[in-house]
PDB file of C-alpha atoms in Angstrom:
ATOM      1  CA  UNK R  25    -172.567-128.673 -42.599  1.00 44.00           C
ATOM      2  CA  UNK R  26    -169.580-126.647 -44.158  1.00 45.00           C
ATOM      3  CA  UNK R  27    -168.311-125.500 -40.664  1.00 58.00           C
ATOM      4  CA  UNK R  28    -168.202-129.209 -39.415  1.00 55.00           C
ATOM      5  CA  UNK R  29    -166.593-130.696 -42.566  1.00 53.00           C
ATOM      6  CA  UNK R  30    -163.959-128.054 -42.968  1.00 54.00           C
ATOM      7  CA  UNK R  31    -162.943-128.926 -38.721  1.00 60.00           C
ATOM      8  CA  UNK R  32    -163.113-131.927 -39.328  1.00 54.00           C
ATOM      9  CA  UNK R  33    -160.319-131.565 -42.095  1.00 49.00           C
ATOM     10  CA  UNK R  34    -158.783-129.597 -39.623  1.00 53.00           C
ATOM     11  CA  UNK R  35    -158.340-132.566 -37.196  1.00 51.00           C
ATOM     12  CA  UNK R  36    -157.678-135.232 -40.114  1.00 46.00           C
ATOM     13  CA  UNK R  37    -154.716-132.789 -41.627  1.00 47.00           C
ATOM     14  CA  UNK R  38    -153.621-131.864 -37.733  1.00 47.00           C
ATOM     15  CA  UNK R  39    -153.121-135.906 -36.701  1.00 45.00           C
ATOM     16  CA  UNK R  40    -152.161-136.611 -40.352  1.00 40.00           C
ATOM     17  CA  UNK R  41    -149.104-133.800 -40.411  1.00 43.00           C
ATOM     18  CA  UNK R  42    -147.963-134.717 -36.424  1.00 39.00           C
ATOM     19  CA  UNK R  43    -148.848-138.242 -35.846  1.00 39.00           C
ATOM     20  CA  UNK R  44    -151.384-139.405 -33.107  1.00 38.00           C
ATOM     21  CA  UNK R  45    -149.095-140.860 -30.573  1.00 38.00           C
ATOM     22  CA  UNK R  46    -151.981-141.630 -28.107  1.00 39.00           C
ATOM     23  CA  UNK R  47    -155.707-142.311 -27.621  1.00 40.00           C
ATOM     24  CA  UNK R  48    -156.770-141.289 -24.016  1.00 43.00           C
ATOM     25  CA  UNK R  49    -157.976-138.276 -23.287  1.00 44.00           C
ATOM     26  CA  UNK R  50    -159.594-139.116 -20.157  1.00 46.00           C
ATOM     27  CA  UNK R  51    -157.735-138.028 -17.509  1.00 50.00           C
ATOM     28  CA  UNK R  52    -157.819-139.632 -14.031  1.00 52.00           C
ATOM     29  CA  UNK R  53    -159.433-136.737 -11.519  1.00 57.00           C
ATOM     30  CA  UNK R  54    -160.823-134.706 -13.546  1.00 68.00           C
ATOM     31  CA  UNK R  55    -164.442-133.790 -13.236  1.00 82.00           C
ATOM     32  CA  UNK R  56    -164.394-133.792 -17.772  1.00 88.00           C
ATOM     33  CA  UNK R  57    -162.518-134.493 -20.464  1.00 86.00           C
ATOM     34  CA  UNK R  58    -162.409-134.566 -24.323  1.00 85.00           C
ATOM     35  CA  UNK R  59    -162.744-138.117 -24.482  1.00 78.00           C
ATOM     36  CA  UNK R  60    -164.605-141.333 -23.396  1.00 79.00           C
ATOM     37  CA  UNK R  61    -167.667-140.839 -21.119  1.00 82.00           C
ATOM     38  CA  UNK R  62    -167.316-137.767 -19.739  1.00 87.00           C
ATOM     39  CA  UNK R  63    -166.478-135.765 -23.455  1.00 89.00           C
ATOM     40  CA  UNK R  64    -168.588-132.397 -24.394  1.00 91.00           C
ATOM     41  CA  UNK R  65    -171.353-134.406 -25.664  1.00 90.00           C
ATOM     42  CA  UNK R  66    -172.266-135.191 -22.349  1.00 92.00           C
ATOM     43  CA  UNK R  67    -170.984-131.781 -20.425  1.00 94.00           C
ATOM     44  CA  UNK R  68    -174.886-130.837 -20.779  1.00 93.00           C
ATOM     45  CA  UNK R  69    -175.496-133.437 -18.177  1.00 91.00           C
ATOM     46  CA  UNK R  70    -172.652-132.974 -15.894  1.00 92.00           C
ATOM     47  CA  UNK R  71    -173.110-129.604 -15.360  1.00 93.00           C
ATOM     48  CA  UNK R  72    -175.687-126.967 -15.862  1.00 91.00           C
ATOM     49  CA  UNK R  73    -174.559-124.282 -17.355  1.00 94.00           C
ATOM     50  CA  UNK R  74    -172.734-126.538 -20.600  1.00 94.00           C
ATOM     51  CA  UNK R  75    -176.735-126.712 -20.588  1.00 87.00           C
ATOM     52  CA  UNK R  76    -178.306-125.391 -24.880  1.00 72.00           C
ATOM     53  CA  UNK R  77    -181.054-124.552 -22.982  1.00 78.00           C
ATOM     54  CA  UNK R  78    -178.447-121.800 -21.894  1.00 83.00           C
ATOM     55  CA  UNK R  79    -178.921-119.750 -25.303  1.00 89.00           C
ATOM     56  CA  UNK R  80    -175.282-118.073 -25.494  1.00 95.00           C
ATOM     57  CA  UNK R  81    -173.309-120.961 -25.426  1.00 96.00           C
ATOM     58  CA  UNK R  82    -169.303-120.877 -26.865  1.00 98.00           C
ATOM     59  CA  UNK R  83    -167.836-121.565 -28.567  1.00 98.00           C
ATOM     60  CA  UNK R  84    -169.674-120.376 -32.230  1.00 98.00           C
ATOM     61  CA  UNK R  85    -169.044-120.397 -36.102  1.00 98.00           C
ATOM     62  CA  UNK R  86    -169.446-116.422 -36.492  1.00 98.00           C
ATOM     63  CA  UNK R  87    -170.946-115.139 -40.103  1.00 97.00           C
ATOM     64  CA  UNK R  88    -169.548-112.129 -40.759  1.00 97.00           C
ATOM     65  CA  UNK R  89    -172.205-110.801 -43.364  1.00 96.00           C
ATOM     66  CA  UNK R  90    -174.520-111.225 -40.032  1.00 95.00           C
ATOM     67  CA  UNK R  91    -172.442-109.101 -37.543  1.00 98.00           C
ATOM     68  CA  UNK R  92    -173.566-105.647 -37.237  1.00 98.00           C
ATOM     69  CA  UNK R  93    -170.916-102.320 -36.983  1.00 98.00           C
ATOM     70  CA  UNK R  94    -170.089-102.024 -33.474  1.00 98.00           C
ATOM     71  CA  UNK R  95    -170.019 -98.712 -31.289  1.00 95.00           C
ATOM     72  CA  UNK R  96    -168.223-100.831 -28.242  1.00 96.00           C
ATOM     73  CA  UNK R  97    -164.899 -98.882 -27.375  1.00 97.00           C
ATOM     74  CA  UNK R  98    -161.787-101.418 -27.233  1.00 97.00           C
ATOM     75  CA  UNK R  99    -158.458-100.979 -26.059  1.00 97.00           C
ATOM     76  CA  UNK R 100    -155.884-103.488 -25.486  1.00 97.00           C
ATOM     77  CA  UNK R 101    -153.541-102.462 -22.895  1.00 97.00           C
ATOM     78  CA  UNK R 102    -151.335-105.732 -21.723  1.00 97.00           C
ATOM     79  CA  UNK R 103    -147.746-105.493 -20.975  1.00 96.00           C
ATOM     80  CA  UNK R 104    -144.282-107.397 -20.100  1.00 95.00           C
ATOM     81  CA  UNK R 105    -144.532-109.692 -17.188  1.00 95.00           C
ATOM     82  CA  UNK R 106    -143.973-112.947 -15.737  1.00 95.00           C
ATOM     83  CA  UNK R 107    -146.287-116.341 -16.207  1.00 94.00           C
ATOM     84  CA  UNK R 108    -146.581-119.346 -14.630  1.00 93.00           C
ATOM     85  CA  UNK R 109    -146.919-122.139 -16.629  1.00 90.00           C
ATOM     86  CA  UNK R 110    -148.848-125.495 -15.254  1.00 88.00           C
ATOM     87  CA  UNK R 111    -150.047-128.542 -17.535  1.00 79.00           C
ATOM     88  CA  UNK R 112    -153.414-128.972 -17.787  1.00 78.00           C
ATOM     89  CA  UNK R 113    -155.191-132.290 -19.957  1.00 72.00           C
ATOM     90  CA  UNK R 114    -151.463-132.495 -21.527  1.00 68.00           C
ATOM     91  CA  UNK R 115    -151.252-128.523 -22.721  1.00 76.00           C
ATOM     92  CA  UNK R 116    -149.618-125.872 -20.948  1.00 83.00           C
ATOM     93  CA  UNK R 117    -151.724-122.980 -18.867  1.00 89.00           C
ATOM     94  CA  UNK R 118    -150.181-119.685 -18.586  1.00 93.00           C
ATOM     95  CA  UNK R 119    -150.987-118.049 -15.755  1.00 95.00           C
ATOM     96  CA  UNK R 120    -150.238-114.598 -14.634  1.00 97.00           C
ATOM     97  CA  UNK R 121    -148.267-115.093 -11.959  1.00 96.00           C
ATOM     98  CA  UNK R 122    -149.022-111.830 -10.129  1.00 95.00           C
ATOM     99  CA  UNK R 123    -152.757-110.694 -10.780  1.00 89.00           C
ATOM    100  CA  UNK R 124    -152.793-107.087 -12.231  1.00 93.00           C
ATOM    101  CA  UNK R 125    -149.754-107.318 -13.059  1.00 96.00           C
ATOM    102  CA  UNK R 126    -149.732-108.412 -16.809  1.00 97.00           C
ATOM    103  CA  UNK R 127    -151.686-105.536 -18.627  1.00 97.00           C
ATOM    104  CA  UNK R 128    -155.839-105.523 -19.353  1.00 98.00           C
ATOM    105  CA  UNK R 129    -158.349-105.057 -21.951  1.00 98.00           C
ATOM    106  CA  UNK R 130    -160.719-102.116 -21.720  1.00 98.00           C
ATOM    107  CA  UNK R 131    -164.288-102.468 -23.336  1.00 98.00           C
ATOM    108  CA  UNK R 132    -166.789 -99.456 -22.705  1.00 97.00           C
ATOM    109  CA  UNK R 133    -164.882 -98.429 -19.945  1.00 96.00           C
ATOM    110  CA  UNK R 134    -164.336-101.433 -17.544  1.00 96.00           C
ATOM    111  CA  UNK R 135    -161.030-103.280 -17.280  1.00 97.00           C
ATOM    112  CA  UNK R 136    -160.571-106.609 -17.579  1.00 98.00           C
ATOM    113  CA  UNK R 137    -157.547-107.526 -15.813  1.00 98.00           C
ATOM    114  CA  UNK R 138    -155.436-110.581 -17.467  1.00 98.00           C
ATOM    115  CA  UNK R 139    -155.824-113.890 -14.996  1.00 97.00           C
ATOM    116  CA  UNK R 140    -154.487-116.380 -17.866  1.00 96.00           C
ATOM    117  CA  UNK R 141    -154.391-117.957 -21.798  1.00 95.00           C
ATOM    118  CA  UNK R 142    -153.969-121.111 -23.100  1.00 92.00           C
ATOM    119  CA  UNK R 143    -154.527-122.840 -26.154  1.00 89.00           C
ATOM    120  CA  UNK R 144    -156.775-124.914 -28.140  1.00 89.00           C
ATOM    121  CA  UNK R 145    -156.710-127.664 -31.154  1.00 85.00           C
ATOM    122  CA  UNK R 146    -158.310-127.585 -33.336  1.00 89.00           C
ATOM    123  CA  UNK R 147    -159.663-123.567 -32.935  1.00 95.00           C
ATOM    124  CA  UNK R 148    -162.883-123.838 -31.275  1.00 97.00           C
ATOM    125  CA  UNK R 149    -164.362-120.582 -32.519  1.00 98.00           C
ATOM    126  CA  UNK R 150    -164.853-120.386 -36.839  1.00 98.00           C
ATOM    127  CA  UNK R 151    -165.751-117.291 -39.175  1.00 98.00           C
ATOM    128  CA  UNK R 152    -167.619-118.346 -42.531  1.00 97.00           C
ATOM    129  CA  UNK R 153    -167.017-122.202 -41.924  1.00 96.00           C
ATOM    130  CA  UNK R 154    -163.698-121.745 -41.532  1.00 95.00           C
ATOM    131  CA  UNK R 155    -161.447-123.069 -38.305  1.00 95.00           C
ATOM    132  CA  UNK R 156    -157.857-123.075 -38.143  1.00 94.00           C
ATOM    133  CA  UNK R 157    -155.206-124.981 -36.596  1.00 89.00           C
ATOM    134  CA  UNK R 158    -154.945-123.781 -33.095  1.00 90.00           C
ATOM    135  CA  UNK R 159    -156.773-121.263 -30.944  1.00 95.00           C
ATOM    136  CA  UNK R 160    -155.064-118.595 -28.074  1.00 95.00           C
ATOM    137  CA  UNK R 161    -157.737-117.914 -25.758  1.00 97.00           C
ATOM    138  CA  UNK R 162    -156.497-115.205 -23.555  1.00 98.00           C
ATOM    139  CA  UNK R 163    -158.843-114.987 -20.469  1.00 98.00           C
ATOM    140  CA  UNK R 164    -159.804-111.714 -18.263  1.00 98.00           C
ATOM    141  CA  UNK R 165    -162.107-111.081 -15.535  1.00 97.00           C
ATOM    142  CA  UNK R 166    -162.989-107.429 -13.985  1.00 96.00           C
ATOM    143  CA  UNK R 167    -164.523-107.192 -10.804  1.00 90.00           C
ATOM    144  CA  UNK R 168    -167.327-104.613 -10.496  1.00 87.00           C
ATOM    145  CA  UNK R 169    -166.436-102.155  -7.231  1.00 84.00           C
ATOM    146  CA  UNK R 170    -169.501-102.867  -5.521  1.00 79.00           C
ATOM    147  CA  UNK R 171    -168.694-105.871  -2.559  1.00 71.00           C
ATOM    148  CA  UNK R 172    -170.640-108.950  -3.081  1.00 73.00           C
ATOM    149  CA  UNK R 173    -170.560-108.250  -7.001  1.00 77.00           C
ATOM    150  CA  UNK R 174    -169.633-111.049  -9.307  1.00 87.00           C
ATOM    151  CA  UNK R 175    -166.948-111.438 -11.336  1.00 90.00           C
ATOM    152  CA  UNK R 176    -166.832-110.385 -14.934  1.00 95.00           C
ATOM    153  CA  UNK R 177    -164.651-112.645 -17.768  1.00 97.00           C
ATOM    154  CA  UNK R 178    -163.811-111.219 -21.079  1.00 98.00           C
ATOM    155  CA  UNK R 179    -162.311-113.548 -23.399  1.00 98.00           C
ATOM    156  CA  UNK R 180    -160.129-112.646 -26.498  1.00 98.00           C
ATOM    157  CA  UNK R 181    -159.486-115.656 -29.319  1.00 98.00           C
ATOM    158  CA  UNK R 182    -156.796-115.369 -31.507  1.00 97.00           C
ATOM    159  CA  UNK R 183    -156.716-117.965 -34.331  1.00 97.00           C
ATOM    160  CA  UNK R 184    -153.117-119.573 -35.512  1.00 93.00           C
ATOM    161  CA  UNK R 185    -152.221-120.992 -39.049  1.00 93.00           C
ATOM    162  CA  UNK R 186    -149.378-122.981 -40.273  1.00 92.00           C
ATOM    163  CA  UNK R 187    -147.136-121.143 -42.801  1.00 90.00           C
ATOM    164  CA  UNK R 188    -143.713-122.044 -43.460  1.00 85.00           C
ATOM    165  CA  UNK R 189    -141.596-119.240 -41.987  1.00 87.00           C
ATOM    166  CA  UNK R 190    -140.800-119.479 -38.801  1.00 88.00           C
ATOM    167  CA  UNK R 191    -142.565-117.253 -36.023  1.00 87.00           C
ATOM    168  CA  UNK R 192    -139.546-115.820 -34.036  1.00 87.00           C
ATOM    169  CA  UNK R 193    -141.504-113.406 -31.735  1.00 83.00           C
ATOM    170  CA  UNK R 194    -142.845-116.665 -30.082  1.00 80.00           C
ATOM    171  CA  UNK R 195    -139.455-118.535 -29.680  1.00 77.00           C
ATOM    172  CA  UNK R 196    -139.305-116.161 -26.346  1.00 69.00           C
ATOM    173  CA  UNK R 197    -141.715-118.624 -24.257  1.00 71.00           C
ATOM    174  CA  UNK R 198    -142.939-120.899 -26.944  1.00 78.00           C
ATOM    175  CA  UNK R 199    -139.575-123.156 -26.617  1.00 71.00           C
ATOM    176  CA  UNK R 200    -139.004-123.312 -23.536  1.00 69.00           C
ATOM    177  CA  UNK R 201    -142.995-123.962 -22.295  1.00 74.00           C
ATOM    178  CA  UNK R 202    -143.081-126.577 -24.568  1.00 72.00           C
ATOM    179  CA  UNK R 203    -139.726-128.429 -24.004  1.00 67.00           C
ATOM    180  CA  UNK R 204    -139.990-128.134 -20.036  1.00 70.00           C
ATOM    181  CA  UNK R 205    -142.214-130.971 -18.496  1.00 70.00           C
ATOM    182  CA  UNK R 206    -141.956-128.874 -14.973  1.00 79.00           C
ATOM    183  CA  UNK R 207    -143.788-126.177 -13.962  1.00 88.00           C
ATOM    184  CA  UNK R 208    -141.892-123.333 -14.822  1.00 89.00           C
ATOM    185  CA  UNK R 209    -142.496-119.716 -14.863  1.00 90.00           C
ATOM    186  CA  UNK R 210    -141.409-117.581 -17.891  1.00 89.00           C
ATOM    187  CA  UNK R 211    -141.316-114.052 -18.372  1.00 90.00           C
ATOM    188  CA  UNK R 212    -143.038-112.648 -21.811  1.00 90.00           C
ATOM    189  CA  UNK R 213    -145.378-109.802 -23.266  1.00 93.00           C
ATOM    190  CA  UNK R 214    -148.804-110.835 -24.436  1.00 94.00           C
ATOM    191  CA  UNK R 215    -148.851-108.536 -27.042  1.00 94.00           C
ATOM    192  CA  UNK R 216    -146.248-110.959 -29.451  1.00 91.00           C
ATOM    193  CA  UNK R 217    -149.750-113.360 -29.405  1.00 92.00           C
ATOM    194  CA  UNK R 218    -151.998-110.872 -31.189  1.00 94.00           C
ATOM    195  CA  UNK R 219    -150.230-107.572 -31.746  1.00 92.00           C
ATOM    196  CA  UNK R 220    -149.629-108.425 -35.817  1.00 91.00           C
ATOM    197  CA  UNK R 221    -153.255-109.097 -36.637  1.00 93.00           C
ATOM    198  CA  UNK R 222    -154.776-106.291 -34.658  1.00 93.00           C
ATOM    199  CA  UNK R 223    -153.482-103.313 -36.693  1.00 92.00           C
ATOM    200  CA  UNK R 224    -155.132-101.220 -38.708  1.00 93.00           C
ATOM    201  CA  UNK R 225    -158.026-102.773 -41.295  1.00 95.00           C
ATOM    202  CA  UNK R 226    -158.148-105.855 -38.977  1.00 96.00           C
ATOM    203  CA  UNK R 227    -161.523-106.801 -37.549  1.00 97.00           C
ATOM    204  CA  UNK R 228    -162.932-107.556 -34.459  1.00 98.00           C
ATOM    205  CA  UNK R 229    -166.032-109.616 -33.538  1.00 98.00           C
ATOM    206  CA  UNK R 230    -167.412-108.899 -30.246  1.00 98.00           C
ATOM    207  CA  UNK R 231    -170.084-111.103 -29.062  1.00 98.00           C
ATOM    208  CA  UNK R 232    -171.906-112.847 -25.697  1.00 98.00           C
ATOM    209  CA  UNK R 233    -170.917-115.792 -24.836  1.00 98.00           C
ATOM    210  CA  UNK R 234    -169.733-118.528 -22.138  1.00 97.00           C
ATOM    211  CA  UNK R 235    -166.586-120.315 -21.249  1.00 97.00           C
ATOM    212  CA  UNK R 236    -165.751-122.990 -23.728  1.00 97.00           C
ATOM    213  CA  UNK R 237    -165.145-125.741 -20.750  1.00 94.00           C
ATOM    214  CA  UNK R 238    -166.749-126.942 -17.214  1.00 94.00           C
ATOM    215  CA  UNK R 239    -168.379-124.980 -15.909  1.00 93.00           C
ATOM    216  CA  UNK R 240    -169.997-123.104 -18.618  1.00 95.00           C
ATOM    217  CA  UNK R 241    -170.316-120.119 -17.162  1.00 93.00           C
ATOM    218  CA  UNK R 242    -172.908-117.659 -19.055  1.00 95.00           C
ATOM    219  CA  UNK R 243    -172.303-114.018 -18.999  1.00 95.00           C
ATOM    220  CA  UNK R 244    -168.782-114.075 -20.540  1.00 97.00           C
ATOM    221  CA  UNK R 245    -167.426-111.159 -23.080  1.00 98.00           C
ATOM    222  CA  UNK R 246    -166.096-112.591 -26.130  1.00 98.00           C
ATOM    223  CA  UNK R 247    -163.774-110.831 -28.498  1.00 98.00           C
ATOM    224  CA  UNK R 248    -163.036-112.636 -31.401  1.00 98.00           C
ATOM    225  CA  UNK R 249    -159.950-111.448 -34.295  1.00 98.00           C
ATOM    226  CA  UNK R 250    -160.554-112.524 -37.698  1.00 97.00           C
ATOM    227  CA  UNK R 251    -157.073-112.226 -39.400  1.00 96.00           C
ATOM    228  CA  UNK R 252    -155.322-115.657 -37.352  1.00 96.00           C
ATOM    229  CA  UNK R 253    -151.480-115.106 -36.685  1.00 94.00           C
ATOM    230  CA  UNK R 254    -149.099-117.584 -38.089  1.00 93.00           C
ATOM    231  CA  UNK R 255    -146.435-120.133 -37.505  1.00 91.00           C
ATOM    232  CA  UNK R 256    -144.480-122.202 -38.634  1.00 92.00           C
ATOM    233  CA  UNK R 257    -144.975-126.265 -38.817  1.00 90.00           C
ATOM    234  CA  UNK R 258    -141.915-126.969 -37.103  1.00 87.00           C
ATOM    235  CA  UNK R 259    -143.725-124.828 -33.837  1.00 86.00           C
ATOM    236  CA  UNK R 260    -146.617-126.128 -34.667  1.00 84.00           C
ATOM    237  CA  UNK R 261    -144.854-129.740 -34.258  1.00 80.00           C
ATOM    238  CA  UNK R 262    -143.150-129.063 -31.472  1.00 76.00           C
ATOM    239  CA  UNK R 263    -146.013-128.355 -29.571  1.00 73.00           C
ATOM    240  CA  UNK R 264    -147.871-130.802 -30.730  1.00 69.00           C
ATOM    241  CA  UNK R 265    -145.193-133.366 -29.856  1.00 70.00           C
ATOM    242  CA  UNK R 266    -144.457-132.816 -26.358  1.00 63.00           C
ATOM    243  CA  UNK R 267    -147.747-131.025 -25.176  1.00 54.00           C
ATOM    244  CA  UNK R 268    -150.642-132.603 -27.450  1.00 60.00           C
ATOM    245  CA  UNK R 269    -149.355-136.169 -27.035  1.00 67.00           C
ATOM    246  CA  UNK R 270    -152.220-137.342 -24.864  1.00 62.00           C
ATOM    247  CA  UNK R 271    -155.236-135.268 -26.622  1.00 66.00           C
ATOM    248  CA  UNK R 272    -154.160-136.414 -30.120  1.00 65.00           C
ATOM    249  CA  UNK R 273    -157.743-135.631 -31.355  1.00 69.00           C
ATOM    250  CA  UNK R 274    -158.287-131.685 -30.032  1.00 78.00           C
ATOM    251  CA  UNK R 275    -159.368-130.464 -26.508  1.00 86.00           C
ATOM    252  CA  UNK R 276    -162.137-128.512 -27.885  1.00 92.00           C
ATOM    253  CA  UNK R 277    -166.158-127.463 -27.841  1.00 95.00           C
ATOM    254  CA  UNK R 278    -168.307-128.848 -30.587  1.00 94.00           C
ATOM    255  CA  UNK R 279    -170.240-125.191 -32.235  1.00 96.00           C
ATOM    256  CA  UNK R 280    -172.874-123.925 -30.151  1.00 95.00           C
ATOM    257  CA  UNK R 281    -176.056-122.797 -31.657  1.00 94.00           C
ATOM    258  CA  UNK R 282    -175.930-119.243 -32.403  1.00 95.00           C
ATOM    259  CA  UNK R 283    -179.784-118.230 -31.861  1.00 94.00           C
ATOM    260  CA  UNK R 284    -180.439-114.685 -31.263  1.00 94.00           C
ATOM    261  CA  UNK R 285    -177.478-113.197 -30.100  1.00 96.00           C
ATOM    262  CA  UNK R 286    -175.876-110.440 -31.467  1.00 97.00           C
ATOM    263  CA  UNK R 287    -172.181-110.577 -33.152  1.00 98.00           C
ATOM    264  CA  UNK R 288    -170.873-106.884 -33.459  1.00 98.00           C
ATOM    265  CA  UNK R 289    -167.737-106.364 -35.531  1.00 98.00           C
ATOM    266  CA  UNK R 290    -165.277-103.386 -34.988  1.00 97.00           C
ATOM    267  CA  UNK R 291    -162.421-102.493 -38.006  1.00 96.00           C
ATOM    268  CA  UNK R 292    -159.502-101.073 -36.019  1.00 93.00           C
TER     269      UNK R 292
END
């Protein structure tokens, strides 16, 4: 009950501090949305895998008393490079634009190659009942050497609170993403979106999971931070003003049950 209330506060404070400035978020050609008749309530029947009779479902409310020490070796290892940014259901998708090219993560040995990130409102992941503002999920697939082997995805969420200074490291691509209604393409380092909450005493949950839209898909490696960076309200506005206009209400995943899996956390 806590973990709904305090998103739902979340989304009250969100449209109370920006202004809703519109009510569909239904958008023509799309196969789901975050609104109307085709929302996450009914992803279950759309498609399969958005199925709870798929037991690791994302996104989750993690309790940290609950996670266990992890032995999982983590390294993150992304560097400068250039994105391509598209819109997708009014937010902007960041897309490496040369594959390999923008740094990986490497968990037990296997790299994870960054394909993409984007955002979501209000966070879709929680720790302890708690959800924030906005969500980075920075997406990564390895692909095992064997031919006819499927893909892998590891994905990394990095939480992001309003404080009032201002965030400068993200004025590189955060300004000019948000102000351009084109597709543009915009050279930056991932590190500036996790690199101050990832030092050392910070904590990392690692857990199984799926993706948090259509389709679903099981099997995906979630690494979670706990410390959220921060920004200031006038980014937070910004974005919300030019990208968020048409999903006033939050393009996310109601909590998915946690059942049995197991939620490992790592202290860097």
């Amino acid at each position: 009950v806590v973990n709904n209330i305090m998103r739902s506060l979340v989304i009250v404070s969100f449209a109370l501090v920006v202004g809703a400035t519109a009510s569909n978020t239904s958008f023509e050609g799309e196969p789901y949305s975050y609104g109307g008749s085709n929302d996450a309530n009914h992803w279950p029947t759309l498609f399969e895998d958005c199925s709870r009779y798929n037991p690791f479902q994302s996104p989750i409310d993690v309790i940290s008393g609950m996670a266990v020490p992890s032995t999982s070796n983590v390294s993150f290892n992304h560097v400068s490079s250039k994105f391509h940014v598209s819109q997708r259901f009014g937010l902007p998708f960041w897309s490496c634009l040369v594959p390999g090219d923008c740094g990986s993560i490497t968990k037990n040995g296997k790299q994870y190659e960054l394909l993409s990130f984007h955002l979501h409102t209000p966070s879709e992941n929680a720790v302890n009942g708690v959800s924030e503002i906005l969500e980075l999920h920075l997406v990564h697939t390895y692909t095992p050497p064997c031919t006819g082997s499927t893909a892998e995805y590891l994905v990394l969420g990095v939480f992001v609170k309003v404080i009032a200074s201002h965030n400068p490291e993200f004025d590189a691509f955060w300004n000019s993403t948000i102000l351009s209604s084109n597709d543009i393409e915009v050279e930056m380092d991932p590190k500036v979106l996790y690199q101050s909450v990832s030092q050392a005493g910070d904590r990392l949950f690692i857990f199984p999971g799926s993706l948090t839209a259509p389709p679903c898909s099981p099997g995906v490696n979630w690494l979670l931070l706990q410390r959220p960076i921060s920004i200031s309200e006038e980014q937070v506005m910004l974005f919300r003003e030019r990208a968020l206009a048409v999903t006033p209400y939050g393009n996310y995943r109601p909590f998915q049950p946690v059942n049995n899996r197991k939620v490992e956390v790592k202290t860097f």
